[in-house]
Amino acid sequence: MSEIQNIQWFPGHMTKAKRKIQAGLKLIDVVVEIIDARIPVSSSNPDLAQIIENKPKLVLFNKCDKADKNATQKWVNYYQKNGIKALPVDCKSGRGLNKFIPALREMLSDKFEAQKAKGIKNPILRVMIVGIPNVGKSSFINRISKQTRAKVEDRPGVTRGNQWYTISNDLEMLDTPGVLWPKFDDEKVGLHLAFTGAVKDRVLDIELLAMDFLEAMQKNATPEFLARFKLKEDDIKNLSSYELLELIGKKRGMLISGGEIDTERAANLIFDEYRDGKFGNITLELPPEKNGD
Ligand code: G4P
């Protein structure tokens, strides 16, 4: 797990992070925002649009190996309809990253042409990577630099401490990723971030976390989840999420004295199995219906 997931975001930290990103913005042409494909709402930053103002943005739905394929496609379509280019990627295996550079070139073709028209023979495009902790920024930078055999260059005197990866002869990437904070105002966001491991679940009520997940399964269960607990889709729809948690505990023989069900153990089991991928690929957040088809 990345260390920065333990950062507590106080207003001072947010101001510093924002300043750092804004300082970087002056040096780049495109912002690449990395989002977790399983929780696109909770893993995006609420203030990014305002921070980057009118810089073009490319979105990467990372960890798509763990998300529901159809849901990821719906998200890509939804972003597309809202005028934002998005690509599904898996920075662990590198899947989807071959589309990254062509997408950037396409996005910036006007700028390229304008620079050429001004007499700049070999215009260079520069990008910056931003995202909340644990979303895969370092993994992305490592992958893309290996795939493209990028060279790291230190340019003392230009901006202290700023290193660049030369990805190709016309593309450079600022090597310090912009770490952003998630949304805090919604309890669901905290639950979803904990669920996917972006924040520690130790700090949250594990049963509440499990109930939130079970609610998502009641709406849209994967076949793997149903099979794992020998459940039928119709049977779980009419239960409360707590009753479903109890049912799972009961099925696994998790009883405490007096015949009561050990719902805390059941909740922990649900997490362990989810994180081991035993419930299949799950996306916990979907785009608004009418725009996501
Ligand atoms: P950050 O810089 O944004 O904080 O994120 P980082 O790259 O450190 O990635 C955080 C965790 O997410 C790492 O797991 C990393 O391997 C994993 N990860 C990144 N991209 C993907 C992806 O596309 N798919 C999957 N399945 N995982 C991804 P970790 O548990 O911290 O380390 P490790 O187990 O990989 O060693």
XYZ file of C-alpha atoms and ligand atoms in Angstrom:
329
model
C 0.000 0.000 0.000
C 1.228 3.457 -0.769
C 2.337 5.538 2.194
C 0.446 8.619 1.183
C -2.876 6.986 1.801
C -2.268 7.801 5.449
C -2.098 11.512 4.885
C -4.771 13.359 6.808
C -6.158 16.103 4.643
C -6.365 19.251 6.681
C -7.129 22.571 5.002
C -3.417 23.462 5.139
C -2.483 20.275 3.285
C -5.096 20.948 0.667
C -3.831 24.469 0.107
C -0.265 23.188 -0.278
C -1.325 20.443 -2.684
C -3.345 22.925 -4.706
C -0.419 25.360 -4.917
C 1.932 22.605 -6.005
C -0.415 21.546 -8.780
C -1.023 25.106 -9.871
C 2.733 25.732 -10.044
C 3.046 22.636 -12.244
C 0.181 23.772 -14.464
C 2.263 26.615 -15.805
C 4.694 24.074 -17.234
C 2.303 21.699 -18.937
C -0.286 21.465 -21.725
C -2.553 18.663 -20.500
C -3.664 17.348 -17.130
C -4.063 13.587 -16.913
C -6.482 12.707 -14.134
C -6.361 9.161 -12.818
C -9.598 7.810 -11.382
C -10.431 4.400 -9.890
C -12.769 2.695 -12.377
C -14.610 0.945 -9.532
C -15.548 4.226 -7.833
C -15.314 7.042 -10.392
C -17.280 9.479 -8.238
C -15.552 8.880 -4.913
C -12.062 8.762 -6.395
C -12.273 12.028 -8.283
C -11.395 15.373 -6.774
C -14.238 17.818 -6.217
C -12.141 20.903 -6.943
C -10.054 19.786 -9.897
C -12.041 21.649 -12.552
C -11.578 24.872 -10.623
C -7.866 24.189 -9.959
C -6.924 23.459 -13.545
C -9.214 26.125 -15.032
C -9.125 25.748 -18.787
C -6.269 23.269 -19.226
C -7.332 20.308 -21.349
C -7.876 17.120 -19.348
C -7.571 13.442 -20.219
C -9.094 10.948 -17.787
C -7.760 7.446 -17.150
C -10.108 4.941 -15.534
C -7.469 2.882 -13.798
C -7.785 -0.541 -12.153
C -10.263 -1.510 -14.857
C -9.054 -5.100 -14.348
C -11.070 -5.023 -11.105
C -14.098 -3.102 -12.366
C -17.178 -4.295 -14.222
C -16.396 -3.996 -17.933
C -19.854 -2.751 -18.937
C -19.886 -0.172 -16.191
C -16.466 1.135 -17.267
C -17.735 1.492 -20.822
C -20.753 3.402 -19.524
C -18.424 5.764 -17.680
C -16.254 6.288 -20.757
C -19.386 7.093 -22.784
C -20.682 9.386 -20.081
C -17.446 11.377 -19.996
C -17.346 11.445 -23.777
C -20.849 12.918 -23.863
C -19.677 15.571 -21.467
C -16.803 16.439 -23.752
C -14.016 14.679 -21.840
C -11.825 12.031 -23.406
C -11.447 9.022 -21.102
C -9.604 5.707 -21.442
C -9.927 2.517 -19.430
C -6.495 1.300 -18.281
C -4.845 -1.214 -15.999
C -1.537 0.146 -14.829
C -0.663 -3.103 -13.109
C -0.488 -5.068 -16.356
C -0.198 -2.093 -18.710
C -3.429 -2.957 -20.535
C -4.954 -0.024 -22.413
C -1.882 2.173 -22.094
C -1.041 1.846 -25.792
C -3.965 4.215 -26.420
C -2.586 6.895 -24.119
C -0.108 8.643 -26.394
C -2.330 8.565 -29.514
C -5.196 10.029 -27.443
C -2.977 12.844 -26.205
C -1.707 13.606 -29.697
C -5.248 13.730 -31.000
C -6.357 16.035 -28.193
C -3.495 18.394 -28.805
C -3.305 18.305 -32.571
C -4.578 21.899 -32.888
C -1.964 23.137 -30.464
C 0.729 21.201 -32.311
C -0.323 22.730 -35.608
C -0.505 26.223 -34.149
C 3.009 25.895 -32.761
C 4.304 24.595 -36.051
C 2.640 27.498 -37.846
C 4.500 29.827 -35.503
C 7.719 28.314 -36.758
C 8.421 25.984 -33.813
C 9.855 23.007 -35.651
C 9.538 20.305 -33.010
C 6.875 21.347 -30.524
C 6.951 19.396 -27.287
C 3.814 18.571 -25.339
C 3.990 18.310 -21.593
C 1.637 16.486 -19.259
C 1.058 16.269 -15.529
C -0.502 13.364 -13.670
C -2.979 14.065 -10.883
C -5.203 11.942 -8.662
C -6.125 11.075 -5.098
C -3.764 8.853 -3.071
C -3.588 5.180 -4.001
C -5.377 5.582 -7.328
C -2.303 4.405 -9.262
C -0.330 7.528 -10.212
C 3.107 6.026 -9.496
C 2.119 2.758 -11.160
C 1.077 4.701 -14.249
C 4.315 6.703 -14.388
C 6.398 3.547 -13.914
C 4.490 1.640 -16.572
C 4.430 4.319 -19.228
C 8.083 5.162 -18.705
C 9.068 1.497 -19.023
C 6.862 0.907 -22.054
C 8.249 3.919 -23.824
C 11.756 3.601 -22.360
C 11.392 7.145 -21.110
C 14.446 9.031 -20.000
C 14.453 10.940 -16.754
C 16.020 14.331 -16.943
C 16.842 16.742 -14.215
C 16.880 20.333 -15.316
C 18.511 22.307 -12.597
C 17.858 25.978 -12.763
C 14.566 25.672 -14.622
C 12.322 24.744 -11.716
C 14.051 23.303 -8.725
C 13.185 19.694 -8.072
C 11.084 19.257 -11.195
C 12.096 16.197 -13.100
C 10.725 15.281 -16.446
C 10.302 12.018 -18.261
C 10.907 12.273 -21.961
C 8.358 9.790 -23.242
C 8.959 10.428 -26.912
C 10.592 13.172 -28.932
C 7.452 15.287 -28.708
C 6.056 14.316 -25.324
C 7.260 14.939 -21.796
C 5.767 14.149 -18.412
C 6.343 15.940 -15.156
C 7.509 13.149 -12.900
C 6.029 14.445 -9.638
C 2.392 13.405 -9.529
C -0.123 15.883 -8.177
C -1.696 14.341 -5.111
C -5.289 15.436 -4.682
C -7.770 14.995 -1.863
C -11.044 13.116 -2.262
C -14.504 14.460 -1.487
C -15.271 14.528 2.196
C -18.817 15.723 2.389
C -20.542 12.437 1.659
C -20.452 9.389 3.917
C -20.677 7.101 0.869
C -17.403 8.466 -0.446
C -15.581 7.479 2.751
C -17.170 4.044 2.647
C -16.292 3.443 -0.979
C -12.723 4.632 -0.517
C -12.331 2.324 2.458
C -13.911 -0.478 0.555
C -11.456 -0.330 -2.303
C -8.538 0.161 0.066
C -7.760 3.825 -0.633
C -8.224 4.636 3.047
C -7.826 2.305 5.960
C -11.007 0.511 6.948
C -9.678 0.253 10.492
C -10.974 3.740 11.077
C -14.468 2.882 9.945
C -17.236 0.717 11.259
C -16.691 -2.549 9.408
C -20.351 -3.557 9.629
C -21.471 -0.269 8.142
C -18.941 -0.772 5.393
C -20.245 -4.284 4.685
C -23.852 -3.088 4.666
C -23.000 -0.420 2.144
C -21.389 -3.017 -0.101
C -24.323 -5.404 0.331
C -26.698 -2.623 -0.713
C -24.779 -2.376 -3.986
C -25.046 -6.159 -4.418
C -28.793 -6.045 -3.763
C -29.131 -3.641 -6.657
C -26.721 -5.379 -8.968
C -25.283 -8.677 -7.738
C -22.505 -10.419 -9.618
C -22.992 -14.142 -10.342
C -19.816 -14.834 -8.349
C -21.215 -13.126 -5.247
C -24.510 -15.061 -5.461
C -22.747 -18.370 -6.021
C -20.287 -17.790 -3.187
C -23.094 -17.608 -0.613
C -25.607 -19.797 -2.483
C -28.034 -16.904 -2.777
C -30.674 -16.103 -5.357
C -31.017 -12.596 -6.728
C -34.728 -12.388 -5.885
C -34.203 -13.622 -2.338
C -31.868 -10.821 -1.382
C -33.775 -7.931 -2.917
C -36.385 -7.697 -0.177
C -34.037 -7.932 2.771
C -32.489 -4.988 4.539
C -28.729 -4.874 4.100
C -28.320 -5.831 7.767
C -30.568 -8.868 7.298
C -28.461 -9.879 4.324
C -25.321 -9.535 6.430
C -26.939 -11.801 9.039
C -27.944 -14.297 6.388
C -24.375 -14.496 5.104
C -23.078 -14.955 8.660
C -25.622 -17.701 9.240
C -24.712 -19.493 6.030
C -21.091 -19.495 7.114
C -21.956 -20.762 10.623
C -20.761 -17.569 12.295
C -22.647 -17.791 15.553
C -21.899 -16.455 18.994
C -23.328 -17.731 22.267
C -27.095 -17.586 22.452
C -27.426 -18.370 18.758
C -26.811 -14.779 17.745
C -25.049 -14.142 14.459
C -21.551 -12.685 14.570
C -22.150 -9.905 12.061
C -18.733 -8.367 12.653
C -17.031 -11.580 11.579
C -19.370 -11.810 8.607
C -18.470 -8.227 7.643
C -14.754 -8.996 7.819
C -15.266 -12.089 5.704
C -17.070 -10.034 3.047
C -14.122 -7.662 2.866
C -11.496 -10.335 2.686
C -13.371 -12.104 -0.098
C -14.049 -8.897 -2.004
C -10.408 -7.882 -1.849
C -9.339 -11.340 -2.993
C -11.530 -10.802 -6.061
C -13.871 -13.652 -5.097
C -16.989 -11.665 -5.994
C -15.871 -10.891 -9.519
C -15.343 -7.449 -10.999
C -17.475 -4.882 -9.282
C -18.119 -1.221 -9.954
C -19.755 0.472 -7.017
C -20.751 3.705 -8.744
C -22.536 4.136 -12.058
C -23.072 7.255 -14.149
C -26.527 8.865 -14.219
C -28.771 6.558 -16.270
C -29.727 8.662 -19.263
C -26.184 9.687 -20.125
C -24.407 6.410 -19.529
C -25.848 4.211 -22.290
P -0.535 6.344 -6.054
O 0.827 6.623 -6.620
O -1.606 7.051 -6.787
O -0.659 6.535 -4.593
O -0.860 4.794 -6.298
P 0.127 3.564 -6.582
O 0.665 3.649 -7.957
O 1.086 3.474 -5.451
O -0.894 2.366 -6.532
C -1.602 2.016 -5.359
C -1.952 0.538 -5.367
O -2.803 0.265 -6.470
C -0.728 -0.365 -5.563
O -1.018 -1.571 -4.849
C -0.756 -0.668 -7.039
O -0.098 -1.867 -7.387
C -2.237 -0.776 -7.275
N -2.602 -0.536 -8.677
C -2.268 0.541 -9.439
N -2.828 0.440 -10.661
C -3.528 -0.717 -10.680
C -4.354 -1.374 -11.671
O -4.577 -0.898 -12.794
N -4.914 -2.553 -11.294
C -4.747 -3.083 -10.061
N -5.353 -4.244 -9.809
N -3.980 -2.505 -9.119
C -3.398 -1.333 -9.415
P -0.328 -1.941 -3.519
O -1.183 -2.935 -2.857
O 0.003 -0.684 -2.798
O 1.008 -2.544 -3.952
P 1.290 -3.932 -4.701
O 0.435 -4.949 -4.051
O 0.972 -3.761 -6.123
O 2.742 -4.104 -4.448
